[in-house]
PDB file of C-alpha atoms in Angstrom:
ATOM      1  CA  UNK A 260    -109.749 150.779  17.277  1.00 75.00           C
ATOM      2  CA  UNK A 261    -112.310 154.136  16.440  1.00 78.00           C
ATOM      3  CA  UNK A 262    -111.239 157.133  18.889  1.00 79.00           C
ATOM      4  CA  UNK A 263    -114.279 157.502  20.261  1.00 79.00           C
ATOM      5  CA  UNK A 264    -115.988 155.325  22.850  1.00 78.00           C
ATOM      6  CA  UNK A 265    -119.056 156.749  24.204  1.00 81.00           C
ATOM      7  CA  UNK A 266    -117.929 156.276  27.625  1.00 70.00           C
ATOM      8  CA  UNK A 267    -117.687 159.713  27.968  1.00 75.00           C
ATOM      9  CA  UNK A 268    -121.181 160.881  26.846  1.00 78.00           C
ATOM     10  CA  UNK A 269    -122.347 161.740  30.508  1.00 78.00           C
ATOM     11  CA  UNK A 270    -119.028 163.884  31.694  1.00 81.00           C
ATOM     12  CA  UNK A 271    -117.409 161.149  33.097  1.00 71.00           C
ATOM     13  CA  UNK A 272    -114.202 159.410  31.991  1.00 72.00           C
ATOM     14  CA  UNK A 273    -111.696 156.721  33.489  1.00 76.00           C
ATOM     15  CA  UNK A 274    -108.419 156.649  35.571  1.00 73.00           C
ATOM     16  CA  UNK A 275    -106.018 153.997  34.235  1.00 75.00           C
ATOM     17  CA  UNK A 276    -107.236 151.134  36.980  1.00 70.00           C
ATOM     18  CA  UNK A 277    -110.917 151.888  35.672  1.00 73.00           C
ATOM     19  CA  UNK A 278    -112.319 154.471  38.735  1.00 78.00           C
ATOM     20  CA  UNK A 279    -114.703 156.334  36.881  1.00 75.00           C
ATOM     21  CA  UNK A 280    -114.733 160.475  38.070  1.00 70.00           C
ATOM     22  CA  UNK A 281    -116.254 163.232  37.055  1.00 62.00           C
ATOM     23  CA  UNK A 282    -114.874 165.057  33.820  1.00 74.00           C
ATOM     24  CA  UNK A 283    -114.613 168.097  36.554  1.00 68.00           C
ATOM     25  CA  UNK A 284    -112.749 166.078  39.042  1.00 84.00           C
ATOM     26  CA  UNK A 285    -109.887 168.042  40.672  1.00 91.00           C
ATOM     27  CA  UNK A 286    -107.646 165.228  39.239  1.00 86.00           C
ATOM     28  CA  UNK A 287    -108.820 165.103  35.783  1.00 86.00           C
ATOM     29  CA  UNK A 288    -108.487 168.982  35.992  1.00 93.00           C
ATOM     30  CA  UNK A 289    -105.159 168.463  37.174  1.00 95.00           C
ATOM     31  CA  UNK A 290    -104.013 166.474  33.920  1.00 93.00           C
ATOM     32  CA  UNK A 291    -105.775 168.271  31.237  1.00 94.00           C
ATOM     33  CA  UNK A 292    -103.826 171.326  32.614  1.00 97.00           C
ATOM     34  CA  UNK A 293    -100.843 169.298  31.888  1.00 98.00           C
ATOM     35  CA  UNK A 294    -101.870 168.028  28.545  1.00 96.00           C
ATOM     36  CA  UNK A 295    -102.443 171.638  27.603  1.00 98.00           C
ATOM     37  CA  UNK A 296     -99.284 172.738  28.548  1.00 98.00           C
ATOM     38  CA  UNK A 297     -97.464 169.842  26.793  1.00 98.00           C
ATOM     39  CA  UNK A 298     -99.094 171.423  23.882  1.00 98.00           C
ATOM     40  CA  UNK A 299     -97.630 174.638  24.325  1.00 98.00           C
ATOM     41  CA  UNK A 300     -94.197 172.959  24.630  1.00 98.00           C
ATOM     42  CA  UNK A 301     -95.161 171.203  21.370  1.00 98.00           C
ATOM     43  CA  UNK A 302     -95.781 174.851  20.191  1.00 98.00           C
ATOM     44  CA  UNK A 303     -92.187 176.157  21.831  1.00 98.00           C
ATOM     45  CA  UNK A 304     -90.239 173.332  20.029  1.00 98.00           C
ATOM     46  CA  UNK A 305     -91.946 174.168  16.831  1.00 98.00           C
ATOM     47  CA  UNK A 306     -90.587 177.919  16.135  1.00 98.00           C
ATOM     48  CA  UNK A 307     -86.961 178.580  14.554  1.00 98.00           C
ATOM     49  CA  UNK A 308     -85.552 180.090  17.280  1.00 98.00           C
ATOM     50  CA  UNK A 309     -85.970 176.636  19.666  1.00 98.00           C
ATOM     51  CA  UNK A 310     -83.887 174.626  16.898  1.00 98.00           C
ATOM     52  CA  UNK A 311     -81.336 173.441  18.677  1.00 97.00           C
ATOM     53  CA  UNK A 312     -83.544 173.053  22.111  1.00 98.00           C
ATOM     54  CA  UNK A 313     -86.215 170.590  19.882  1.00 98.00           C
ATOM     55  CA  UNK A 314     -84.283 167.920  21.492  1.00 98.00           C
ATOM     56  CA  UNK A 315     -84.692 169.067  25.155  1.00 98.00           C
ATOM     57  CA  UNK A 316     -88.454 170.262  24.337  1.00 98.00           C
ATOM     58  CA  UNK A 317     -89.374 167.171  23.535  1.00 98.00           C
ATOM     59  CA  UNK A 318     -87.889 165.877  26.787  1.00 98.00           C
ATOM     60  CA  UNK A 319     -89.806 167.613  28.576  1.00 98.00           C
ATOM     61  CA  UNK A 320     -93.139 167.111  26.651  1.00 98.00           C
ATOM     62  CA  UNK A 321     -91.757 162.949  27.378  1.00 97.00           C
ATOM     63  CA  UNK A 322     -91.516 164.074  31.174  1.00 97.00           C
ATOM     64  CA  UNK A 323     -95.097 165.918  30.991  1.00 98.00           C
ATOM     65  CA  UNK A 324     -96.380 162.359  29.817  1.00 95.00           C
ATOM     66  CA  UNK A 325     -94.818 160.633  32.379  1.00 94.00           C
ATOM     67  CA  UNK A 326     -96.418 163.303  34.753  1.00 95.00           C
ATOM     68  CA  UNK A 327     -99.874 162.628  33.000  1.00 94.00           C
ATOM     69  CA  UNK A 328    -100.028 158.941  33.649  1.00 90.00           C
ATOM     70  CA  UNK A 329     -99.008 159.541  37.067  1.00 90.00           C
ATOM     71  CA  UNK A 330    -101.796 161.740  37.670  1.00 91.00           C
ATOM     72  CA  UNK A 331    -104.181 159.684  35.415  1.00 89.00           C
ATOM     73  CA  UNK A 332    -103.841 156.601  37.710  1.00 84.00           C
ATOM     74  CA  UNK A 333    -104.964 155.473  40.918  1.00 78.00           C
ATOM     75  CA  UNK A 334    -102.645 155.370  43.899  1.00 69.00           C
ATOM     76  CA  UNK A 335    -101.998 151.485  43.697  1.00 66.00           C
ATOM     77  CA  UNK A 336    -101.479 151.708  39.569  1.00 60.00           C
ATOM     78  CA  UNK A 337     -98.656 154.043  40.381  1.00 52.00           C
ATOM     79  CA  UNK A 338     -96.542 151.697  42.518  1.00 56.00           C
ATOM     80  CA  UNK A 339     -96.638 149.256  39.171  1.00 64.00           C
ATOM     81  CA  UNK A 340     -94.893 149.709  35.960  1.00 63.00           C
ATOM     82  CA  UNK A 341     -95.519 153.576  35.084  1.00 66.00           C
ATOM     83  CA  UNK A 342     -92.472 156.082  34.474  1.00 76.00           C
ATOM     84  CA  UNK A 343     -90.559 157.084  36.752  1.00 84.00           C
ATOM     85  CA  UNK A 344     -90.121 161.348  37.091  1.00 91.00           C
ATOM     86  CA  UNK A 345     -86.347 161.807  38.374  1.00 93.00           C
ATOM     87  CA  UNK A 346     -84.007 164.278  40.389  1.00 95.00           C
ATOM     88  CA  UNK A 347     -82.025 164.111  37.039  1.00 97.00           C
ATOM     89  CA  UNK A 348     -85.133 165.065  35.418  1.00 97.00           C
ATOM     90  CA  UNK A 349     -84.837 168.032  37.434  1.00 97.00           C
ATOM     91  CA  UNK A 350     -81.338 168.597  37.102  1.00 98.00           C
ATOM     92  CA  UNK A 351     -81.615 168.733  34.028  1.00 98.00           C
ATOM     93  CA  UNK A 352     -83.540 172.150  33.669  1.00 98.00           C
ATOM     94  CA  UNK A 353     -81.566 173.816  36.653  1.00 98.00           C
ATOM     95  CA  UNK A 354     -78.740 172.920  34.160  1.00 98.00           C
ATOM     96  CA  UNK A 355     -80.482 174.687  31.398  1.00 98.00           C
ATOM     97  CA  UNK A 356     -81.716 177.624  33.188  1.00 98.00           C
ATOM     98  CA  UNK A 357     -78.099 177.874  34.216  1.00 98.00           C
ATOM     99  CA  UNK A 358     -76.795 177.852  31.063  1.00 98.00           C
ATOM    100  CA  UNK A 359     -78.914 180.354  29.684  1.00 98.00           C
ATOM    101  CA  UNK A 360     -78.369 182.748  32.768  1.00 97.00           C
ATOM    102  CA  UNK A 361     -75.103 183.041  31.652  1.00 97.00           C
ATOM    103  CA  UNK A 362     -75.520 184.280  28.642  1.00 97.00           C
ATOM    104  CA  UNK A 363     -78.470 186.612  29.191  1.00 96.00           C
ATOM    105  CA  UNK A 364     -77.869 190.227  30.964  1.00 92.00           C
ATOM    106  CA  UNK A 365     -78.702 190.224  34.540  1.00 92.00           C
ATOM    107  CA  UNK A 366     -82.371 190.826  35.328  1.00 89.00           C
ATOM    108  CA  UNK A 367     -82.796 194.203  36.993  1.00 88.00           C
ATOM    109  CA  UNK A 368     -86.732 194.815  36.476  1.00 89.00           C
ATOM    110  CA  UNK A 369     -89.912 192.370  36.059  1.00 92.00           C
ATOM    111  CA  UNK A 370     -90.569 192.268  32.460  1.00 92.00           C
ATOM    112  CA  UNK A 371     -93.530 192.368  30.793  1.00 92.00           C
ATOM    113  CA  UNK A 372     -94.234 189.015  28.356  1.00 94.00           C
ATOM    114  CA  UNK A 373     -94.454 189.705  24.916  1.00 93.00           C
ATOM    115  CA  UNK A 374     -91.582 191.246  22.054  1.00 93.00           C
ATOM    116  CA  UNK A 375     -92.206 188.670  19.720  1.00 97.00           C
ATOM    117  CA  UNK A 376     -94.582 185.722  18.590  1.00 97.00           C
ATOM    118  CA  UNK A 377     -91.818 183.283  20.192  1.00 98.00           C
ATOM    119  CA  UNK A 378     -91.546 185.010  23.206  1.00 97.00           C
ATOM    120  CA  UNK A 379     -95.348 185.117  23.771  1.00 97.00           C
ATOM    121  CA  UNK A 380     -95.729 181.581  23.177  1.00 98.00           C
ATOM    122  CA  UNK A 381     -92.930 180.949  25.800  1.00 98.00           C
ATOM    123  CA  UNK A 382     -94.895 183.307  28.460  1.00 98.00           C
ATOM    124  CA  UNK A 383     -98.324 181.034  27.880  1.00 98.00           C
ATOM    125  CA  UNK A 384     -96.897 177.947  28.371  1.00 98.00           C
ATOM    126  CA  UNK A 385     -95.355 179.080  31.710  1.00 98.00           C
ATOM    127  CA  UNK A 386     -98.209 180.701  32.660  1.00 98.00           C
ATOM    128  CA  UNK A 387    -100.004 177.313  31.873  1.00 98.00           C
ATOM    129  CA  UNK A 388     -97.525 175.535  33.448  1.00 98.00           C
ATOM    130  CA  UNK A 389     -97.931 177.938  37.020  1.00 98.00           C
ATOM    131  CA  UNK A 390    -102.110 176.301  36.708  1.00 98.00           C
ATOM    132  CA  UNK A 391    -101.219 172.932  36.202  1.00 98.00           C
ATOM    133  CA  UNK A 392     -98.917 173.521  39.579  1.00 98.00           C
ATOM    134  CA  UNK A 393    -102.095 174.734  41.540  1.00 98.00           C
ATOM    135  CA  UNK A 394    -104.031 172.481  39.798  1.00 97.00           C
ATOM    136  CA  UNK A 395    -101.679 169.377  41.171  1.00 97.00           C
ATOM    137  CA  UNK A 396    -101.478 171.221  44.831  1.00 97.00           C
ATOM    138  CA  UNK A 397    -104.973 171.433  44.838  1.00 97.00           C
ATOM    139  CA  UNK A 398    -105.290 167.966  44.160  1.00 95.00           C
ATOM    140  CA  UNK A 399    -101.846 167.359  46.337  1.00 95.00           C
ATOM    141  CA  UNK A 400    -104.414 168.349  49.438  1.00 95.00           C
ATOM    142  CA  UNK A 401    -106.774 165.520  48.843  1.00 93.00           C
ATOM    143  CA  UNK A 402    -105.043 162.767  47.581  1.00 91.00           C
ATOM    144  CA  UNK A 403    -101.724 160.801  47.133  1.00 88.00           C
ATOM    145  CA  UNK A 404     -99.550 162.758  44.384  1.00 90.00           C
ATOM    146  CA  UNK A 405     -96.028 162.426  44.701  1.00 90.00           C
ATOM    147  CA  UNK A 406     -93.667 165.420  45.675  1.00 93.00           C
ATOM    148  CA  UNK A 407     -91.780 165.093  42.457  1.00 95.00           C
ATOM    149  CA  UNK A 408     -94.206 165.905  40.489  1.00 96.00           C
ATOM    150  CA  UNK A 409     -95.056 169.354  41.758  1.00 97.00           C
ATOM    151  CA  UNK A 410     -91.375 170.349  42.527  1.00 97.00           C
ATOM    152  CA  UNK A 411     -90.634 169.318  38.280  1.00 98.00           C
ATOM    153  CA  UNK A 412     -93.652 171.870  37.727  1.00 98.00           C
ATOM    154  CA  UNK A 413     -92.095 173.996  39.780  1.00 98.00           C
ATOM    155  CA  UNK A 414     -88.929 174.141  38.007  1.00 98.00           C
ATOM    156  CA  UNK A 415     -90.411 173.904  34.806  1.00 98.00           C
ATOM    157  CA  UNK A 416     -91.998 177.268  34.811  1.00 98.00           C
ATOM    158  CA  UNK A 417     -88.960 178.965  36.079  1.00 98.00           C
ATOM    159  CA  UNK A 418     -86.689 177.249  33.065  1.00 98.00           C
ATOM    160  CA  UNK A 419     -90.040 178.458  30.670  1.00 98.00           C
ATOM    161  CA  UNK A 420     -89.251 182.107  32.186  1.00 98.00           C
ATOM    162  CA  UNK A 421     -85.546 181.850  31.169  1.00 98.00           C
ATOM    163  CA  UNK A 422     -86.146 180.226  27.864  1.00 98.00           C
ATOM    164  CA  UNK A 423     -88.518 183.188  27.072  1.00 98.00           C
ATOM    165  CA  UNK A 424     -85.571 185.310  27.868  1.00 97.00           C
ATOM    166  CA  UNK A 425     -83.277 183.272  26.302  1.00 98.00           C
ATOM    167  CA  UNK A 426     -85.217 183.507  23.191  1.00 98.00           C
ATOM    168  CA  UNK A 427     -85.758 186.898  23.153  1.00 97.00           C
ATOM    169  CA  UNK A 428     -81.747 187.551  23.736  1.00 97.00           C
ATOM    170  CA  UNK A 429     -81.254 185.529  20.404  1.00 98.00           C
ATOM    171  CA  UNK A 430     -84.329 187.322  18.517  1.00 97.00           C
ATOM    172  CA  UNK A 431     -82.030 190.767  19.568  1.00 97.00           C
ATOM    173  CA  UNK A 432     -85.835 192.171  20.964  1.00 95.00           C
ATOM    174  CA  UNK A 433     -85.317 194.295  23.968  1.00 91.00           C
ATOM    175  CA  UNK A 434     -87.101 192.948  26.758  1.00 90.00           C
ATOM    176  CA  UNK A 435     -90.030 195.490  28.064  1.00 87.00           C
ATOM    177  CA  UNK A 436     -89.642 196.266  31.464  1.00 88.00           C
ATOM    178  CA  UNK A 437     -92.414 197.135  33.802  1.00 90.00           C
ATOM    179  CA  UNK A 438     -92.701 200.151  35.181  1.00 87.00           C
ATOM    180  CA  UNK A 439     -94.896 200.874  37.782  1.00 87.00           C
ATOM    181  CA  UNK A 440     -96.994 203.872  37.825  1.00 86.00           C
ATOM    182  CA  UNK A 441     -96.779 205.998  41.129  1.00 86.00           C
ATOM    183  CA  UNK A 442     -99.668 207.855  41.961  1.00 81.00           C
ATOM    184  CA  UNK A 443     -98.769 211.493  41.993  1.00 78.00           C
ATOM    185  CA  UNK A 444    -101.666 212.267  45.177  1.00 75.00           C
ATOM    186  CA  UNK A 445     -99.031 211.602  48.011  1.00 61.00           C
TER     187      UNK A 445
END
């Protein structure tokens, strides 16, 4: 089977049930925000310090998938054999985050991203992640997308928050804090 098909040659492509939409459809949008961010997780579970979280990284890229074909399909495909996207799914990074919050110092400040390569990496892919959550609302506001799937994005970017602290406790970088300037005119 050659990777490329053609089919795509005017800027449209298919839903899994063979719709044909735009290539700047709000739900193709929606997915290829997802897609990029399972690439950033890709990227996460590749550096040293996320050794022992490969396993749960890759979880979640499996989950993003599952999210994917979800959004890839029509309505009706989705009521046939696709994955399924779980409460354990969720309670699963409320776990981690919880975990991790107890071994990190409190947060007292917002902090800036950044301190190390890692770390930076960490604050794309939740920033990513935060898009591909508007991106699914957006579409969320038109059509049929299931509540699980936006509160798992949800969640997600809050555990990639406290997995860039997490990493950046382990690194021993000191997390930048931001201070705001106050005008001096008052």
């Amino acid at each position: 089977m050659k990777i490329y098909t053609k089919t795509g040659d005017k800027g449209t492509t298919s839903l899994i049930g063979g719709t044909r939409l735009s290539k700047a459809h709000i739900r193709i949008e929606a997915y290829g925000t997802v897609d990029e961010l399972n690439s950033y997780i890709g990227l996460l579970r590749d550096q040293p310090v996320n050794e022992k979280r490969r396993d749960l990284l890759k979880e979640i890229q499996d989950r993003l998938f599952t999210i994917g074909s979800h959004l890839a399909s029509e309505p009706e495909q989705t009521k046939k054999i696709l994955p399924d996207l779980s409460e354990e799914d969720i309670r699963l990074l409320e776990t981690s985050m919880d975990e991790i919050d107890a071994i990190v110092p409190a947060l007292r400040a917002f902090v800036l991203p950044g301190g190390h390569q890692s770390v930076s990496f960490g604050h794309i892919a939740r920033t990513v992640c935060r898009r591909a959550e508007r991106g699914v609302i957006h579409l969320q506001t038109q059509e049929e997308v299931e509540d699980s799937v936006v509160k798992y994005l949800n969640r997600l970017s809050d555990y990639l928050f406290m997995l860039c602290r997490a990493m950046t406790y382990e690194l021993g970088i000191e997390e930048v804090t931001w201070k705001p300037r106050v005008s001096s005119k008052k």
